[in-house]
């Protein structure tokens, strides 16, 4: 569907379209046409607004400074930002192919303090009945959650697991190159004996 909206009123729902805003040179109070297909998409603008839309400089979650690596890669500089931590867990579950454990489920677990970091995903059994009795879950969904985590871990390659960790600008493909270069056994040994950082720095 296509709508005509005041950009000033619509801005709060367009967190993922910053690049498009820049490409079109949109201004505050522009009237725009928008097509909705899961994510809102700007079609065109009457350019009847007042002044260029300023780029946000502060993280909307914690208020710390944003680091603009590009128009599509923007990171909060606060390592303790709730948004960064929650985002890292959501990305990990997605990259590990944890079926049924999406953003909504993880956010609810995070808000109820059942998980605070990636490793907590693998330790959900310590909560036993607590998660199952939390509104919105139940015993069936809790059991399915445990099975999904177990299956994802059992089926994951080393490079997939490493690619799902919050290392900036690395993914499964990058880690596959590292594994092939270093050797799987040597890489795993370095992770166990604590020499992993030094070993990675000397890959050549």
GROMACS .gro file of C-alpha atoms in nm:
model
  204
    1UNK     CA    1   0.000   0.000   0.000
    2UNK     CA    2   0.108   0.359  -0.062
    3UNK     CA    3   0.052   0.645   0.179
    4UNK     CA    4   0.122   1.015   0.181
    5UNK     CA    5   0.260   1.120   0.519
    6UNK     CA    6   0.434   1.411   0.681
    7UNK     CA    7   0.792   1.298   0.724
    8UNK     CA    8   0.812   1.476   1.059
    9UNK     CA    9   0.532   1.253   1.192
   10UNK     CA   10   0.663   0.937   1.024
   11UNK     CA   11   1.030   0.954   1.128
   12UNK     CA   12   1.004   0.737   1.443
   13UNK     CA   13   0.919   0.425   1.241
   14UNK     CA   14   1.196   0.461   0.983
   15UNK     CA   15   1.499   0.350   1.184
   16UNK     CA   16   1.619   0.122   0.903
   17UNK     CA   17   1.595   0.371   0.613
   18UNK     CA   18   1.868   0.622   0.699
   19UNK     CA   19   2.058   0.553   0.374
   20UNK     CA   20   1.741   0.614   0.172
   21UNK     CA   21   1.680   0.941   0.359
   22UNK     CA   22   2.029   1.057   0.261
   23UNK     CA   23   1.997   0.940  -0.102
   24UNK     CA   24   1.673   1.134  -0.149
   25UNK     CA   25   1.790   1.446   0.033
   26UNK     CA   26   1.478   1.446   0.251
   27UNK     CA   27   1.399   1.738   0.475
   28UNK     CA   28   1.209   1.777   0.802
   29UNK     CA   29   0.835   1.812   0.724
   30UNK     CA   30   0.871   1.683   0.366
   31UNK     CA   31   0.561   1.511   0.234
   32UNK     CA   32   0.661   1.166   0.108
   33UNK     CA   33   0.501   0.866  -0.056
   34UNK     CA   34   0.576   0.539   0.119
   35UNK     CA   35   0.529   0.179   0.011
   36UNK     CA   36   0.483  -0.077   0.285
   37UNK     CA   37   0.629  -0.424   0.231
   38UNK     CA   38   0.743  -0.544   0.575
   39UNK     CA   39   0.988  -0.253   0.593
   40UNK     CA   40   0.857   0.093   0.491
   41UNK     CA   41   1.022   0.220   0.171
   42UNK     CA   42   1.033   0.581   0.055
   43UNK     CA   43   0.917   0.614  -0.307
   44UNK     CA   44   0.949   0.987  -0.364
   45UNK     CA   45   0.913   1.328  -0.199
   46UNK     CA   46   0.755   1.662  -0.279
   47UNK     CA   47   1.058   1.829  -0.115
   48UNK     CA   48   0.829   2.080   0.053
   49UNK     CA   49   1.003   2.060   0.390
   50UNK     CA   50   1.203   2.305   0.593
   51UNK     CA   51   1.566   2.193   0.644
   52UNK     CA   52   1.783   1.880   0.589
   53UNK     CA   53   1.726   1.598   0.834
   54UNK     CA   54   2.024   1.591   1.074
   55UNK     CA   55   2.196   1.259   1.127
   56UNK     CA   56   2.137   1.125   1.479
   57UNK     CA   57   2.449   1.153   1.691
   58UNK     CA   58   2.334   0.971   2.004
   59UNK     CA   59   2.228   0.609   2.056
   60UNK     CA   60   1.849   0.595   2.105
   61UNK     CA   61   1.893   0.318   2.365
   62UNK     CA   62   2.166   0.446   2.599
   63UNK     CA   63   2.234   0.800   2.477
   64UNK     CA   64   2.605   0.745   2.407
   65UNK     CA   65   2.778   0.862   2.087
   66UNK     CA   66   2.724   0.678   1.759
   67UNK     CA   67   3.011   0.571   1.537
   68UNK     CA   68   2.932   0.612   1.165
   69UNK     CA   69   3.135   0.355   0.974
   70UNK     CA   70   2.907   0.408   0.672
   71UNK     CA   71   2.545   0.497   0.602
   72UNK     CA   72   2.450   0.134   0.663
   73UNK     CA   73   2.688   0.047   0.951
   74UNK     CA   74   2.629   0.259   1.260
   75UNK     CA   75   2.743   0.142   1.603
   76UNK     CA   76   2.697   0.271   1.954
   77UNK     CA   77   3.033   0.333   2.121
   78UNK     CA   78   2.912   0.222   2.465
   79UNK     CA   79   3.017  -0.145   2.522
   80UNK     CA   80   2.755  -0.170   2.799
   81UNK     CA   81   2.468  -0.050   2.582
   82UNK     CA   82   2.159  -0.269   2.624
   83UNK     CA   83   2.091  -0.238   2.252
   84UNK     CA   84   2.437  -0.372   2.161
   85UNK     CA   85   2.412  -0.662   2.405
   86UNK     CA   86   2.061  -0.758   2.301
   87UNK     CA   87   2.149  -0.721   1.933
   88UNK     CA   88   2.453  -0.949   1.973
   89UNK     CA   89   2.237  -1.223   2.128
   90UNK     CA   90   1.970  -1.192   1.858
   91UNK     CA   91   2.234  -1.204   1.583
   92UNK     CA   92   2.400  -1.508   1.743
   93UNK     CA   93   2.075  -1.705   1.757
   94UNK     CA   94   2.002  -1.614   1.396
   95UNK     CA   95   2.348  -1.710   1.267
   96UNK     CA   96   2.343  -2.036   1.464
   97UNK     CA   97   2.006  -2.124   1.307
   98UNK     CA   98   1.820  -2.150   1.638
   99UNK     CA   99   1.475  -2.215   1.495
  100UNK     CA  100   1.193  -2.045   1.685
  101UNK     CA  101   1.426  -1.829   1.894
  102UNK     CA  102   1.384  -1.495   1.726
  103UNK     CA  103   1.397  -1.131   1.829
  104UNK     CA  104   1.068  -1.140   2.021
  105UNK     CA  105   1.160  -1.445   2.229
  106UNK     CA  106   1.512  -1.323   2.304
  107UNK     CA  107   1.390  -0.974   2.396
  108UNK     CA  108   1.142  -1.124   2.642
  109UNK     CA  109   1.412  -1.346   2.794
  110UNK     CA  110   1.643  -1.045   2.818
  111UNK     CA  111   1.380  -0.817   2.973
  112UNK     CA  112   1.306  -1.084   3.235
  113UNK     CA  113   1.683  -1.117   3.303
  114UNK     CA  114   1.697  -1.486   3.207
  115UNK     CA  115   1.974  -1.397   2.963
  116UNK     CA  116   2.220  -1.109   2.966
  117UNK     CA  117   2.481  -1.238   2.718
  118UNK     CA  118   2.530  -1.498   2.444
  119UNK     CA  119   2.656  -1.771   2.678
  120UNK     CA  120   2.329  -1.755   2.873
  121UNK     CA  121   2.148  -1.900   2.569
  122UNK     CA  122   2.332  -2.225   2.636
  123UNK     CA  123   2.245  -2.228   3.005
  124UNK     CA  124   1.866  -2.189   2.997
  125UNK     CA  125   1.813  -2.514   3.189
  126UNK     CA  126   1.928  -2.347   3.510
  127UNK     CA  127   1.598  -2.156   3.513
  128UNK     CA  128   1.392  -2.476   3.499
  129UNK     CA  129   1.026  -2.383   3.566
  130UNK     CA  130   1.089  -2.008   3.587
  131UNK     CA  131   1.087  -1.950   3.211
  132UNK     CA  132   0.802  -2.194   3.152
  133UNK     CA  133   0.587  -2.011   3.408
  134UNK     CA  134   0.661  -1.667   3.264
  135UNK     CA  135   0.361  -1.518   3.075
  136UNK     CA  136   0.404  -1.568   2.702
  137UNK     CA  137   0.608  -1.888   2.727
  138UNK     CA  138   0.476  -2.212   2.880
  139UNK     CA  139   0.629  -2.559   2.915
  140UNK     CA  140   0.594  -2.656   2.549
  141UNK     CA  141   0.764  -2.343   2.419
  142UNK     CA  142   1.035  -2.376   2.684
  143UNK     CA  143   1.106  -2.736   2.582
  144UNK     CA  144   1.112  -2.636   2.215
  145UNK     CA  145   1.356  -2.360   2.302
  146UNK     CA  146   1.596  -2.602   2.472
  147UNK     CA  147   1.574  -2.846   2.179
  148UNK     CA  148   1.642  -2.566   1.931
  149UNK     CA  149   1.955  -2.452   2.116
  150UNK     CA  150   2.083  -2.811   2.150
  151UNK     CA  151   2.018  -2.888   1.782
  152UNK     CA  152   2.180  -2.566   1.663
  153UNK     CA  153   2.495  -2.631   1.868
  154UNK     CA  154   2.514  -2.997   1.762
  155UNK     CA  155   2.487  -2.905   1.393
  156UNK     CA  156   2.711  -2.599   1.395
  157UNK     CA  157   3.052  -2.602   1.232
  158UNK     CA  158   3.337  -2.427   1.411
  159UNK     CA  159   3.334  -2.145   1.156
  160UNK     CA  160   2.960  -2.093   1.196
  161UNK     CA  161   2.993  -2.071   1.574
  162UNK     CA  162   3.281  -1.822   1.553
  163UNK     CA  163   3.099  -1.623   1.285
  164UNK     CA  164   2.801  -1.592   1.516
  165UNK     CA  165   3.009  -1.429   1.790
  166UNK     CA  166   3.012  -1.046   1.812
  167UNK     CA  167   3.346  -0.986   1.641
  168UNK     CA  168   3.305  -0.672   1.432
  169UNK     CA  169   3.317  -0.721   1.053
  170UNK     CA  170   3.370  -1.099   1.065
  171UNK     CA  171   3.130  -1.369   0.956
  172UNK     CA  172   3.117  -1.742   0.889
  173UNK     CA  173   3.293  -1.700   0.554
  174UNK     CA  174   3.582  -1.510   0.713
  175UNK     CA  175   3.624  -1.768   0.989
  176UNK     CA  176   3.617  -2.050   0.735
  177UNK     CA  177   3.927  -1.896   0.576
  178UNK     CA  178   4.091  -1.873   0.920
  179UNK     CA  179   4.004  -2.235   1.003
  180UNK     CA  180   4.140  -2.355   0.670
  181UNK     CA  181   4.458  -2.150   0.716
  182UNK     CA  182   4.532  -2.237   1.079
  183UNK     CA  183   4.380  -2.583   1.102
  184UNK     CA  184   4.073  -2.682   1.302
  185UNK     CA  185   4.257  -2.875   1.575
  186UNK     CA  186   4.513  -2.599   1.630
  187UNK     CA  187   4.240  -2.338   1.648
  188UNK     CA  188   4.038  -2.534   1.903
  189UNK     CA  189   4.352  -2.602   2.111
  190UNK     CA  190   4.433  -2.229   2.120
  191UNK     CA  191   4.081  -2.155   2.246
  192UNK     CA  192   4.124  -2.410   2.526
  193UNK     CA  193   4.475  -2.312   2.640
  194UNK     CA  194   4.418  -1.936   2.615
  195UNK     CA  195   4.656  -1.866   2.326
  196UNK     CA  196   4.374  -1.784   2.082
  197UNK     CA  197   4.429  -1.403   2.069
  198UNK     CA  198   4.804  -1.437   2.005
  199UNK     CA  199   4.750  -1.711   1.748
  200UNK     CA  200   4.492  -1.506   1.553
  201UNK     CA  201   4.722  -1.201   1.554
  202UNK     CA  202   4.998  -1.407   1.392
  203UNK     CA  203   4.791  -1.570   1.117
  204UNK     CA  204   4.963  -1.499   0.789
   0.00000   0.00000   0.00000
